[in-house]
Amino acid sequence: MSHDTDTAGRAVDHSDTPADRRFVIGRDVGTVASWFRILYGLIAVASLWYRIDKALDGGELVMMVVWFAVIAAIYTAVIWFFGRIDRFQGVSPWIPSALLQLPMMLYPMGIGSAPMHQALAVYTTLGVLLCGVARYGGLEVAALPMLLLGRRTVLYSPFNAIDITEQAFRRERTRGVLWATSLALTVFVLIEYWWVGLLLSVPPVKDLIGESIRLPGYWVLLLLVPVAWFAALAARGRDRYRALPLGQRWPGLAAVVLLLLVPMLGNRQVPDALWGIIMFAGLVVGLVTLVRLPFRKASNRREVGVAPSH
């Protein structure tokens, strides 16, 4: 029986119980979000194929394969190690998500060789595909280790925005004109501003369809329609949702997530900017956790009736 963490950082029992059927952000994936990852990953594979073929010669390709094996081995070892230490269960998923994603900053910072950078890109792209195929909703760089280790630890990913949006649409019982309009606009904006830029980095596709398929950034404001609709649903059902954990309040979560996506989608900075936000949030949560640790220990000692040492 394995135990990971839920959205609040508590242990999640993976045994076959009714509670295990609850959708957990950062662990589970719906059908639409799964295919969104797969198709995005396939486009990324095509883009990488042309980029690597142009950037690396035969010897560098061999080094890229070596670096890929090293990266996969290190991530697998780190995730296995932390999974064996009980005291890390209960740590907020934001912290390991940030720490596991930090090595990917080597690429934009220009640290390391070209084969290593390409190996990191291939490793992340493979992770996106594996998350879609294996229906794992966690961080992409952890997908291969999770598959090898047979685990599904909660870790946050940019693609969780798709997970949240899908769940919000799926769980809405009144599927009228506003539901259909909001769904159509959301799908249109996400495909246009999440996929198209990457699609145009594949030379044959760019030659075939040209830049005309890329719309100006202000079209992303169409996303404000589903934002307003989800916000209205959250306000109307606030009494019902108040009894649920934060990670299960789907309309409110979808409204917030889609609103936050508007500027990043408009500037075509997804999913890269979202990985950066996850790292920043994880580091902030980690710092707050460290600051609060002495006070938590003192509180625990008082609860068990042990006087603090001087």
PDB file of C-alpha atoms in Angstrom:
ATOM      1  CA  MET A   1       0.000   0.000   0.000  1.00  0.00           C
ATOM      2  CA  SER A   2       1.538   3.331  -1.051  1.00  0.00           C
ATOM      3  CA  HIS A   3       0.969   6.731   0.493  1.00  0.00           C
ATOM      4  CA  ASP A   4       1.565  10.006  -1.341  1.00  0.00           C
ATOM      5  CA  THR A   5       0.216  13.490  -0.655  1.00  0.00           C
ATOM      6  CA  ASP A   6      -2.975  15.293  -1.586  1.00  0.00           C
ATOM      7  CA  THR A   7      -3.479  18.952  -2.523  1.00  0.00           C
ATOM      8  CA  ALA A   8      -3.233  19.977   1.124  1.00  0.00           C
ATOM      9  CA  GLY A   9      -0.023  18.046   1.676  1.00  0.00           C
ATOM     10  CA  ARG A  10      -1.666  15.198   3.602  1.00  0.00           C
ATOM     11  CA  ALA A  11      -0.945  11.540   2.959  1.00  0.00           C
ATOM     12  CA  VAL A  12      -3.063   9.924   0.258  1.00  0.00           C
ATOM     13  CA  ASP A  13      -3.864   6.229   0.608  1.00  0.00           C
ATOM     14  CA  HIS A  14      -3.697   4.509  -2.767  1.00  0.00           C
ATOM     15  CA  SER A  15      -5.624   1.432  -1.653  1.00  0.00           C
ATOM     16  CA  ASP A  16      -8.834   0.513  -3.442  1.00  0.00           C
ATOM     17  CA  THR A  17     -11.245   2.598  -1.358  1.00  0.00           C
ATOM     18  CA  PRO A  18     -14.042   5.011  -2.342  1.00  0.00           C
ATOM     19  CA  ALA A  19     -11.830   7.944  -1.248  1.00  0.00           C
ATOM     20  CA  ASP A  20      -9.233   6.870  -3.790  1.00  0.00           C
ATOM     21  CA  ARG A  21     -11.728   7.581  -6.592  1.00  0.00           C
ATOM     22  CA  ARG A  22     -11.711  11.300  -5.777  1.00  0.00           C
ATOM     23  CA  PHE A  23      -9.958  13.364  -8.427  1.00  0.00           C
ATOM     24  CA  VAL A  24      -6.776  14.876  -6.980  1.00  0.00           C
ATOM     25  CA  ILE A  25      -5.013  17.743  -8.760  1.00  0.00           C
ATOM     26  CA  GLY A  26      -1.411  16.831  -9.497  1.00  0.00           C
ATOM     27  CA  ARG A  27      -2.136  13.096  -9.450  1.00  0.00           C
ATOM     28  CA  ASP A  28      -5.126  12.346 -11.683  1.00  0.00           C
ATOM     29  CA  VAL A  29      -5.916  13.161 -15.307  1.00  0.00           C
ATOM     30  CA  GLY A  30      -9.234  13.248 -17.161  1.00  0.00           C
ATOM     31  CA  THR A  31      -9.725  12.004 -20.713  1.00  0.00           C
ATOM     32  CA  VAL A  32      -9.566  15.425 -22.397  1.00  0.00           C
ATOM     33  CA  ALA A  33      -6.550  16.574 -20.385  1.00  0.00           C
ATOM     34  CA  SER A  34      -4.815  13.283 -21.176  1.00  0.00           C
ATOM     35  CA  TRP A  35      -5.234  13.779 -24.929  1.00  0.00           C
ATOM     36  CA  PHE A  36      -4.263  17.453 -24.593  1.00  0.00           C
ATOM     37  CA  ARG A  37      -0.901  16.318 -23.164  1.00  0.00           C
ATOM     38  CA  ILE A  38      -0.418  13.595 -25.771  1.00  0.00           C
ATOM     39  CA  LEU A  39      -1.069  15.861 -28.740  1.00  0.00           C
ATOM     40  CA  TYR A  40       1.056  18.653 -27.268  1.00  0.00           C
ATOM     41  CA  GLY A  41       3.837  16.114 -26.647  1.00  0.00           C
ATOM     42  CA  LEU A  42       3.676  14.827 -30.230  1.00  0.00           C
ATOM     43  CA  ILE A  43       3.960  18.378 -31.585  1.00  0.00           C
ATOM     44  CA  ALA A  44       6.929  18.941 -29.252  1.00  0.00           C
ATOM     45  CA  VAL A  45       8.567  15.723 -30.486  1.00  0.00           C
ATOM     46  CA  ALA A  46       8.278  16.919 -34.104  1.00  0.00           C
ATOM     47  CA  SER A  47       9.721  20.308 -33.145  1.00  0.00           C
ATOM     48  CA  LEU A  48      12.604  18.696 -31.258  1.00  0.00           C
ATOM     49  CA  TRP A  49      13.327  16.334 -34.141  1.00  0.00           C
ATOM     50  CA  TYR A  50      14.043  19.202 -36.514  1.00  0.00           C
ATOM     51  CA  ARG A  51      15.853  21.270 -33.898  1.00  0.00           C
ATOM     52  CA  ILE A  52      18.162  18.478 -32.774  1.00  0.00           C
ATOM     53  CA  ASP A  53      18.865  17.347 -36.344  1.00  0.00           C
ATOM     54  CA  LYS A  54      20.011  20.885 -37.174  1.00  0.00           C
ATOM     55  CA  ALA A  55      21.878  21.652 -33.941  1.00  0.00           C
ATOM     56  CA  LEU A  56      23.822  18.446 -33.156  1.00  0.00           C
ATOM     57  CA  ASP A  57      26.256  16.282 -35.091  1.00  0.00           C
ATOM     58  CA  GLY A  58      26.782  12.520 -34.634  1.00  0.00           C
ATOM     59  CA  GLY A  59      29.077  12.748 -31.610  1.00  0.00           C
ATOM     60  CA  GLU A  60      26.841  15.258 -29.878  1.00  0.00           C
ATOM     61  CA  LEU A  61      23.833  13.012 -30.455  1.00  0.00           C
ATOM     62  CA  VAL A  62      25.622  10.233 -28.589  1.00  0.00           C
ATOM     63  CA  MET A  63      26.361  12.628 -25.739  1.00  0.00           C
ATOM     64  CA  MET A  64      22.728  13.675 -25.709  1.00  0.00           C
ATOM     65  CA  VAL A  65      21.678  10.053 -25.217  1.00  0.00           C
ATOM     66  CA  VAL A  66      24.226   9.701 -22.395  1.00  0.00           C
ATOM     67  CA  TRP A  67      22.949  12.877 -20.733  1.00  0.00           C
ATOM     68  CA  PHE A  68      19.361  11.653 -21.069  1.00  0.00           C
ATOM     69  CA  ALA A  69      20.248   8.421 -19.262  1.00  0.00           C
ATOM     70  CA  VAL A  70      22.054  10.379 -16.521  1.00  0.00           C
ATOM     71  CA  ILE A  71      19.129  12.776 -16.044  1.00  0.00           C
ATOM     72  CA  ALA A  72      16.598   9.927 -15.900  1.00  0.00           C
ATOM     73  CA  ALA A  73      18.760   7.999 -13.408  1.00  0.00           C
ATOM     74  CA  ILE A  74      19.232  11.022 -11.127  1.00  0.00           C
ATOM     75  CA  TYR A  75      15.534  11.904 -11.086  1.00  0.00           C
ATOM     76  CA  THR A  76      14.573   8.289 -10.412  1.00  0.00           C
ATOM     77  CA  ALA A  77      17.092   8.000  -7.573  1.00  0.00           C
ATOM     78  CA  VAL A  78      15.995  11.290  -5.976  1.00  0.00           C
ATOM     79  CA  ILE A  79      12.290  10.436  -6.116  1.00  0.00           C
ATOM     80  CA  TRP A  80      12.952   6.922  -4.784  1.00  0.00           C
ATOM     81  CA  PHE A  81      15.051   8.332  -1.925  1.00  0.00           C
ATOM     82  CA  PHE A  82      12.481  10.886  -0.807  1.00  0.00           C
ATOM     83  CA  GLY A  83       9.725   8.303  -1.132  1.00  0.00           C
ATOM     84  CA  ARG A  84      11.548   6.102   1.375  1.00  0.00           C
ATOM     85  CA  ILE A  85      11.718   8.806   4.038  1.00  0.00           C
ATOM     86  CA  ASP A  86       8.477   8.912   6.016  1.00  0.00           C
ATOM     87  CA  ARG A  87       9.073  12.373   7.432  1.00  0.00           C
ATOM     88  CA  PHE A  88       8.740  13.883   3.963  1.00  0.00           C
ATOM     89  CA  GLN A  89       5.144  12.664   3.589  1.00  0.00           C
ATOM     90  CA  GLY A  90       3.041  15.668   4.633  1.00  0.00           C
ATOM     91  CA  VAL A  91       5.328  18.222   2.985  1.00  0.00           C
ATOM     92  CA  SER A  92       3.351  20.468   0.636  1.00  0.00           C
ATOM     93  CA  PRO A  93       3.537  19.223  -2.997  1.00  0.00           C
ATOM     94  CA  TRP A  94       4.621  22.739  -4.034  1.00  0.00           C
ATOM     95  CA  ILE A  95       8.057  22.182  -2.464  1.00  0.00           C
ATOM     96  CA  PRO A  96       9.148  18.972  -4.266  1.00  0.00           C
ATOM     97  CA  SER A  97       7.539  20.281  -7.473  1.00  0.00           C
ATOM     98  CA  ALA A  98       9.789  23.344  -7.347  1.00  0.00           C
ATOM     99  CA  LEU A  99      12.921  21.400  -6.394  1.00  0.00           C
ATOM    100  CA  LEU A 100      12.437  18.784  -9.122  1.00  0.00           C
ATOM    101  CA  GLN A 101      11.866  21.467 -11.751  1.00  0.00           C
ATOM    102  CA  LEU A 102      14.850  23.656 -10.785  1.00  0.00           C
ATOM    103  CA  PRO A 103      17.435  21.704 -12.876  1.00  0.00           C
ATOM    104  CA  MET A 104      15.466  22.665 -15.981  1.00  0.00           C
ATOM    105  CA  MET A 105      16.637  26.247 -15.428  1.00  0.00           C
ATOM    106  CA  LEU A 106      20.062  25.164 -16.690  1.00  0.00           C
ATOM    107  CA  TYR A 107      18.752  25.480 -20.250  1.00  0.00           C
ATOM    108  CA  PRO A 108      17.487  29.104 -20.245  1.00  0.00           C
ATOM    109  CA  MET A 109      20.462  30.163 -18.111  1.00  0.00           C
ATOM    110  CA  GLY A 110      22.865  28.736 -20.704  1.00  0.00           C
ATOM    111  CA  ILE A 111      24.629  26.490 -18.170  1.00  0.00           C
ATOM    112  CA  GLY A 112      25.948  23.250 -19.633  1.00  0.00           C
ATOM    113  CA  SER A 113      26.552  21.905 -23.128  1.00  0.00           C
ATOM    114  CA  ALA A 114      24.183  21.773 -26.088  1.00  0.00           C
ATOM    115  CA  PRO A 115      23.755  17.955 -25.791  1.00  0.00           C
ATOM    116  CA  MET A 116      22.755  18.354 -22.144  1.00  0.00           C
ATOM    117  CA  HIS A 117      20.227  21.071 -23.001  1.00  0.00           C
ATOM    118  CA  GLN A 118      18.691  18.935 -25.723  1.00  0.00           C
ATOM    119  CA  ALA A 119      18.599  15.927 -23.369  1.00  0.00           C
ATOM    120  CA  LEU A 120      16.682  18.022 -20.829  1.00  0.00           C
ATOM    121  CA  ALA A 121      14.226  19.055 -23.543  1.00  0.00           C
ATOM    122  CA  VAL A 122      13.764  15.465 -24.710  1.00  0.00           C
ATOM    123  CA  TYR A 123      13.323  14.264 -21.120  1.00  0.00           C
ATOM    124  CA  THR A 124      10.622  16.873 -20.407  1.00  0.00           C
ATOM    125  CA  THR A 125       8.832  16.195 -23.699  1.00  0.00           C
ATOM    126  CA  LEU A 126       8.823  12.464 -22.998  1.00  0.00           C
ATOM    127  CA  GLY A 127       7.404  13.285 -19.569  1.00  0.00           C
ATOM    128  CA  VAL A 128       4.495  15.195 -21.133  1.00  0.00           C
ATOM    129  CA  LEU A 129       3.691  12.191 -23.332  1.00  0.00           C
ATOM    130  CA  LEU A 130       3.983   9.732 -20.448  1.00  0.00           C
ATOM    131  CA  CYS A 131       1.695  11.855 -18.279  1.00  0.00           C
ATOM    132  CA  GLY A 132      -0.929  11.704 -21.011  1.00  0.00           C
ATOM    133  CA  VAL A 133      -0.559   8.016 -21.830  1.00  0.00           C
ATOM    134  CA  ALA A 134      -0.259   6.830 -18.208  1.00  0.00           C
ATOM    135  CA  ARG A 135      -2.927   9.300 -16.989  1.00  0.00           C
ATOM    136  CA  TYR A 136      -0.582  10.775 -14.411  1.00  0.00           C
ATOM    137  CA  GLY A 137      -1.369  14.384 -13.510  1.00  0.00           C
ATOM    138  CA  GLY A 138       1.917  15.259 -11.825  1.00  0.00           C
ATOM    139  CA  LEU A 139       5.086  17.040 -12.867  1.00  0.00           C
ATOM    140  CA  GLU A 140       6.468  16.024 -16.263  1.00  0.00           C
ATOM    141  CA  VAL A 141      10.064  15.473 -15.107  1.00  0.00           C
ATOM    142  CA  ALA A 142       8.746  12.975 -12.546  1.00  0.00           C
ATOM    143  CA  ALA A 143       6.641  10.957 -15.010  1.00  0.00           C
ATOM    144  CA  LEU A 144       9.327   8.415 -16.013  1.00  0.00           C
ATOM    145  CA  PRO A 145      10.495   7.773 -12.415  1.00  0.00           C
ATOM    146  CA  MET A 146       6.886   7.419 -11.264  1.00  0.00           C
ATOM    147  CA  LEU A 147       6.271   4.868 -14.021  1.00  0.00           C
ATOM    148  CA  LEU A 148       9.424   2.920 -13.127  1.00  0.00           C
ATOM    149  CA  LEU A 149       8.712   3.037  -9.385  1.00  0.00           C
ATOM    150  CA  GLY A 150       4.987   2.350  -9.701  1.00  0.00           C
ATOM    151  CA  ARG A 151       3.998   5.468  -7.765  1.00  0.00           C
ATOM    152  CA  ARG A 152       1.735   8.477  -8.304  1.00  0.00           C
ATOM    153  CA  THR A 153       2.945  11.183  -5.962  1.00  0.00           C
ATOM    154  CA  VAL A 154       1.108  14.510  -6.098  1.00  0.00           C
ATOM    155  CA  LEU A 155       3.294  17.055  -7.896  1.00  0.00           C
ATOM    156  CA  TYR A 156       2.084  20.199  -9.628  1.00  0.00           C
ATOM    157  CA  SER A 157       2.412  20.868 -13.356  1.00  0.00           C
ATOM    158  CA  PRO A 158       1.409  23.620 -15.831  1.00  0.00           C
ATOM    159  CA  PHE A 159      -0.992  21.128 -17.389  1.00  0.00           C
ATOM    160  CA  ASN A 160      -2.978  21.016 -14.147  1.00  0.00           C
ATOM    161  CA  ALA A 161      -4.701  24.137 -15.511  1.00  0.00           C
ATOM    162  CA  ILE A 162      -6.241  21.858 -18.158  1.00  0.00           C
ATOM    163  CA  ASP A 163      -7.130  19.258 -15.509  1.00  0.00           C
ATOM    164  CA  ILE A 164      -8.967  21.846 -13.404  1.00  0.00           C
ATOM    165  CA  THR A 165     -10.813  23.286 -16.391  1.00  0.00           C
ATOM    166  CA  GLU A 166     -11.914  19.854 -17.611  1.00  0.00           C
ATOM    167  CA  GLN A 167     -13.194  18.864 -14.170  1.00  0.00           C
ATOM    168  CA  ALA A 168     -15.118  22.137 -13.843  1.00  0.00           C
ATOM    169  CA  PHE A 169     -16.893  21.577 -17.168  1.00  0.00           C
ATOM    170  CA  ARG A 170     -17.526  17.888 -16.506  1.00  0.00           C
ATOM    171  CA  ARG A 171     -19.071  18.435 -13.079  1.00  0.00           C
ATOM    172  CA  GLU A 172     -21.475  21.188 -14.119  1.00  0.00           C
ATOM    173  CA  ARG A 173     -24.959  19.654 -14.175  1.00  0.00           C
ATOM    174  CA  THR A 174     -26.725  22.468 -16.081  1.00  0.00           C
ATOM    175  CA  ARG A 175     -25.264  22.175 -19.565  1.00  0.00           C
ATOM    176  CA  GLY A 176     -27.079  24.889 -21.448  1.00  0.00           C
ATOM    177  CA  VAL A 177     -26.072  27.612 -23.900  1.00  0.00           C
ATOM    178  CA  LEU A 178     -23.637  29.283 -21.492  1.00  0.00           C
ATOM    179  CA  TRP A 179     -21.938  25.938 -20.803  1.00  0.00           C
ATOM    180  CA  ALA A 180     -21.538  25.224 -24.534  1.00  0.00           C
ATOM    181  CA  THR A 181     -20.368  28.776 -25.330  1.00  0.00           C
ATOM    182  CA  SER A 182     -17.841  28.795 -22.484  1.00  0.00           C
ATOM    183  CA  LEU A 183     -16.553  25.359 -23.490  1.00  0.00           C
ATOM    184  CA  ALA A 184     -16.137  26.341 -27.154  1.00  0.00           C
ATOM    185  CA  LEU A 185     -14.296  29.561 -26.311  1.00  0.00           C
ATOM    186  CA  THR A 186     -12.022  27.790 -23.807  1.00  0.00           C
ATOM    187  CA  VAL A 187     -11.074  25.064 -26.283  1.00  0.00           C
ATOM    188  CA  PHE A 188     -10.459  27.626 -29.032  1.00  0.00           C
ATOM    189  CA  VAL A 189      -8.219  29.852 -26.893  1.00  0.00           C
ATOM    190  CA  LEU A 190      -6.233  26.990 -25.327  1.00  0.00           C
ATOM    191  CA  ILE A 191      -5.482  25.382 -28.678  1.00  0.00           C
ATOM    192  CA  GLU A 192      -4.611  28.671 -30.381  1.00  0.00           C
ATOM    193  CA  TYR A 193      -2.352  30.030 -27.671  1.00  0.00           C
ATOM    194  CA  TRP A 194      -0.998  26.801 -26.108  1.00  0.00           C
ATOM    195  CA  TRP A 195      -0.345  24.753 -29.268  1.00  0.00           C
ATOM    196  CA  VAL A 196      -0.027  26.991 -32.329  1.00  0.00           C
ATOM    197  CA  GLY A 197       3.296  28.639 -31.454  1.00  0.00           C
ATOM    198  CA  LEU A 198       4.881  25.219 -30.934  1.00  0.00           C
ATOM    199  CA  LEU A 199       3.209  23.880 -34.081  1.00  0.00           C
ATOM    200  CA  LEU A 200       4.754  26.652 -36.184  1.00  0.00           C
ATOM    201  CA  SER A 201       8.222  25.651 -34.926  1.00  0.00           C
ATOM    202  CA  VAL A 202       7.900  22.519 -37.111  1.00  0.00           C
ATOM    203  CA  PRO A 203       9.230  23.663 -40.528  1.00  0.00           C
ATOM    204  CA  PRO A 204       6.905  21.600 -42.801  1.00  0.00           C
ATOM    205  CA  VAL A 205       3.856  22.767 -40.868  1.00  0.00           C
ATOM    206  CA  LYS A 206       4.967  26.385 -40.970  1.00  0.00           C
ATOM    207  CA  ASP A 207       5.584  26.149 -44.730  1.00  0.00           C
ATOM    208  CA  LEU A 208       2.169  24.575 -45.233  1.00  0.00           C
ATOM    209  CA  ILE A 209      -0.075  26.852 -43.169  1.00  0.00           C
ATOM    210  CA  GLY A 210       2.103  29.932 -42.625  1.00  0.00           C
ATOM    211  CA  GLU A 211       1.946  32.493 -39.832  1.00  0.00           C
ATOM    212  CA  SER A 212      -1.628  33.476 -40.642  1.00  0.00           C
ATOM    213  CA  ILE A 213      -2.946  30.865 -38.219  1.00  0.00           C
ATOM    214  CA  ARG A 214      -1.391  32.797 -35.319  1.00  0.00           C
ATOM    215  CA  LEU A 215      -3.889  35.323 -33.959  1.00  0.00           C
ATOM    216  CA  PRO A 216      -3.016  38.576 -32.133  1.00  0.00           C
ATOM    217  CA  GLY A 217      -2.777  38.356 -28.369  1.00  0.00           C
ATOM    218  CA  TYR A 218      -5.967  40.295 -27.660  1.00  0.00           C
ATOM    219  CA  TRP A 219      -8.098  37.369 -28.890  1.00  0.00           C
ATOM    220  CA  VAL A 220      -7.250  35.654 -25.615  1.00  0.00           C
ATOM    221  CA  LEU A 221      -9.716  38.046 -23.932  1.00  0.00           C
ATOM    222  CA  LEU A 222     -12.438  35.662 -25.156  1.00  0.00           C
ATOM    223  CA  LEU A 223     -11.397  33.567 -22.165  1.00  0.00           C
ATOM    224  CA  LEU A 224     -13.035  36.152 -19.895  1.00  0.00           C
ATOM    225  CA  VAL A 225     -16.433  34.725 -20.892  1.00  0.00           C
ATOM    226  CA  PRO A 226     -15.840  31.312 -19.249  1.00  0.00           C
ATOM    227  CA  VAL A 227     -14.055  33.105 -16.384  1.00  0.00           C
ATOM    228  CA  ALA A 228     -17.194  35.135 -15.649  1.00  0.00           C
ATOM    229  CA  TRP A 229     -19.431  32.087 -16.058  1.00  0.00           C
ATOM    230  CA  PHE A 230     -17.371  29.938 -13.669  1.00  0.00           C
ATOM    231  CA  ALA A 231     -17.178  32.813 -11.169  1.00  0.00           C
ATOM    232  CA  ALA A 232     -20.975  33.135 -11.250  1.00  0.00           C
ATOM    233  CA  LEU A 233     -21.348  29.379 -10.681  1.00  0.00           C
ATOM    234  CA  ALA A 234     -18.926  29.523  -7.753  1.00  0.00           C
ATOM    235  CA  ALA A 235     -20.800  32.453  -6.196  1.00  0.00           C
ATOM    236  CA  ARG A 236     -24.184  30.804  -6.694  1.00  0.00           C
ATOM    237  CA  GLY A 237     -23.050  27.539  -5.106  1.00  0.00           C
ATOM    238  CA  ARG A 238     -20.785  29.006  -2.428  1.00  0.00           C
ATOM    239  CA  ASP A 239     -22.723  27.374   0.423  1.00  0.00           C
ATOM    240  CA  ARG A 240     -22.313  23.934  -1.133  1.00  0.00           C
ATOM    241  CA  TYR A 241     -18.657  24.402  -2.066  1.00  0.00           C
ATOM    242  CA  ARG A 242     -17.726  25.819   1.338  1.00  0.00           C
ATOM    243  CA  ALA A 243     -17.963  22.309   2.809  1.00  0.00           C
ATOM    244  CA  LEU A 244     -15.511  20.900   0.254  1.00  0.00           C
ATOM    245  CA  PRO A 245     -11.684  21.031   0.327  1.00  0.00           C
ATOM    246  CA  LEU A 246     -10.177  23.847  -1.721  1.00  0.00           C
ATOM    247  CA  GLY A 247      -8.936  21.379  -4.350  1.00  0.00           C
ATOM    248  CA  GLN A 248     -12.500  20.210  -5.026  1.00  0.00           C
ATOM    249  CA  ARG A 249     -14.155  23.598  -5.574  1.00  0.00           C
ATOM    250  CA  TRP A 250     -14.041  23.271  -9.345  1.00  0.00           C
ATOM    251  CA  PRO A 251     -15.918  26.356 -10.659  1.00  0.00           C
ATOM    252  CA  GLY A 252     -13.980  28.744  -8.426  1.00  0.00           C
ATOM    253  CA  LEU A 253     -10.670  27.053  -9.238  1.00  0.00           C
ATOM    254  CA  ALA A 254     -11.414  27.168 -12.968  1.00  0.00           C
ATOM    255  CA  ALA A 255     -12.326  30.865 -12.820  1.00  0.00           C
ATOM    256  CA  VAL A 256      -9.072  31.730 -11.031  1.00  0.00           C
ATOM    257  CA  VAL A 257      -6.888  29.505 -13.235  1.00  0.00           C
ATOM    258  CA  LEU A 258      -8.339  30.757 -16.523  1.00  0.00           C
ATOM    259  CA  LEU A 259      -8.061  34.380 -15.361  1.00  0.00           C
ATOM    260  CA  LEU A 260      -4.390  33.865 -14.472  1.00  0.00           C
ATOM    261  CA  LEU A 261      -3.804  32.227 -17.849  1.00  0.00           C
ATOM    262  CA  VAL A 262      -5.067  35.257 -19.803  1.00  0.00           C
ATOM    263  CA  PRO A 263      -1.825  37.319 -19.722  1.00  0.00           C
ATOM    264  CA  MET A 264       0.436  34.288 -20.179  1.00  0.00           C
ATOM    265  CA  LEU A 265      -1.578  32.880 -23.065  1.00  0.00           C
ATOM    266  CA  GLY A 266      -1.761  36.306 -24.668  1.00  0.00           C
ATOM    267  CA  ASN A 267       2.030  36.530 -24.619  1.00  0.00           C
ATOM    268  CA  ARG A 268       2.378  32.855 -25.632  1.00  0.00           C
ATOM    269  CA  GLN A 269       4.369  32.045 -22.517  1.00  0.00           C
ATOM    270  CA  VAL A 270       2.755  28.715 -21.647  1.00  0.00           C
ATOM    271  CA  PRO A 271       3.726  26.268 -20.430  1.00  0.00           C
ATOM    272  CA  ASP A 272       7.192  27.752 -19.794  1.00  0.00           C
ATOM    273  CA  ALA A 273       5.977  30.634 -17.615  1.00  0.00           C
ATOM    274  CA  LEU A 274       3.811  28.263 -15.601  1.00  0.00           C
ATOM    275  CA  TRP A 275       6.815  26.068 -14.785  1.00  0.00           C
ATOM    276  CA  GLY A 276       8.520  29.215 -13.504  1.00  0.00           C
ATOM    277  CA  ILE A 277       5.497  30.103 -11.374  1.00  0.00           C
ATOM    278  CA  ILE A 278       5.476  26.592  -9.876  1.00  0.00           C
ATOM    279  CA  MET A 279       9.149  26.949  -8.969  1.00  0.00           C
ATOM    280  CA  PHE A 280       8.555  30.364  -7.415  1.00  0.00           C
ATOM    281  CA  ALA A 281       5.493  29.191  -5.470  1.00  0.00           C
ATOM    282  CA  GLY A 282       7.375  26.116  -4.238  1.00  0.00           C
ATOM    283  CA  LEU A 283      10.299  28.174  -3.018  1.00  0.00           C
ATOM    284  CA  VAL A 284       7.954  30.590  -1.207  1.00  0.00           C
ATOM    285  CA  VAL A 285       6.064  27.717   0.437  1.00  0.00           C
ATOM    286  CA  GLY A 286       9.383  26.126   1.391  1.00  0.00           C
ATOM    287  CA  LEU A 287      10.632  29.353   2.972  1.00  0.00           C
ATOM    288  CA  VAL A 288       7.385  29.802   4.912  1.00  0.00           C
ATOM    289  CA  THR A 289       7.604  26.184   6.072  1.00  0.00           C
ATOM    290  CA  LEU A 290      11.137  26.696   7.367  1.00  0.00           C
ATOM    291  CA  VAL A 291      10.157  29.892   9.194  1.00  0.00           C
ATOM    292  CA  ARG A 292       7.160  28.209  10.822  1.00  0.00           C
ATOM    293  CA  LEU A 293       9.024  25.001  11.739  1.00  0.00           C
ATOM    294  CA  PRO A 294      10.314  26.153  15.185  1.00  0.00           C
ATOM    295  CA  PHE A 295       6.838  27.404  16.152  1.00  0.00           C
ATOM    296  CA  ARG A 296       5.257  24.134  15.033  1.00  0.00           C
ATOM    297  CA  LYS A 297       7.726  22.100  17.084  1.00  0.00           C
ATOM    298  CA  ALA A 298       7.032  24.267  20.147  1.00  0.00           C
ATOM    299  CA  SER A 299       3.287  23.808  19.652  1.00  0.00           C
ATOM    300  CA  ASN A 300       3.700  20.037  19.356  1.00  0.00           C
ATOM    301  CA  ARG A 301       5.704  19.941  22.596  1.00  0.00           C
ATOM    302  CA  ARG A 302       2.978  21.872  24.401  1.00  0.00           C
ATOM    303  CA  GLU A 303       0.324  19.490  23.075  1.00  0.00           C
ATOM    304  CA  VAL A 304       2.140  16.449  24.503  1.00  0.00           C
ATOM    305  CA  GLY A 305       2.906  18.256  27.751  1.00  0.00           C
ATOM    306  CA  VAL A 306       6.664  18.539  27.270  1.00  0.00           C
ATOM    307  CA  ALA A 307       8.234  21.739  28.469  1.00  0.00           C
ATOM    308  CA  PRO A 308      10.506  23.484  25.929  1.00  0.00           C
ATOM    309  CA  SER A 309      14.216  23.197  26.577  1.00  0.00           C
ATOM    310  CA  HIS A 310      16.275  26.273  27.470  1.00  0.00           C
TER     311      HIS A 310
END
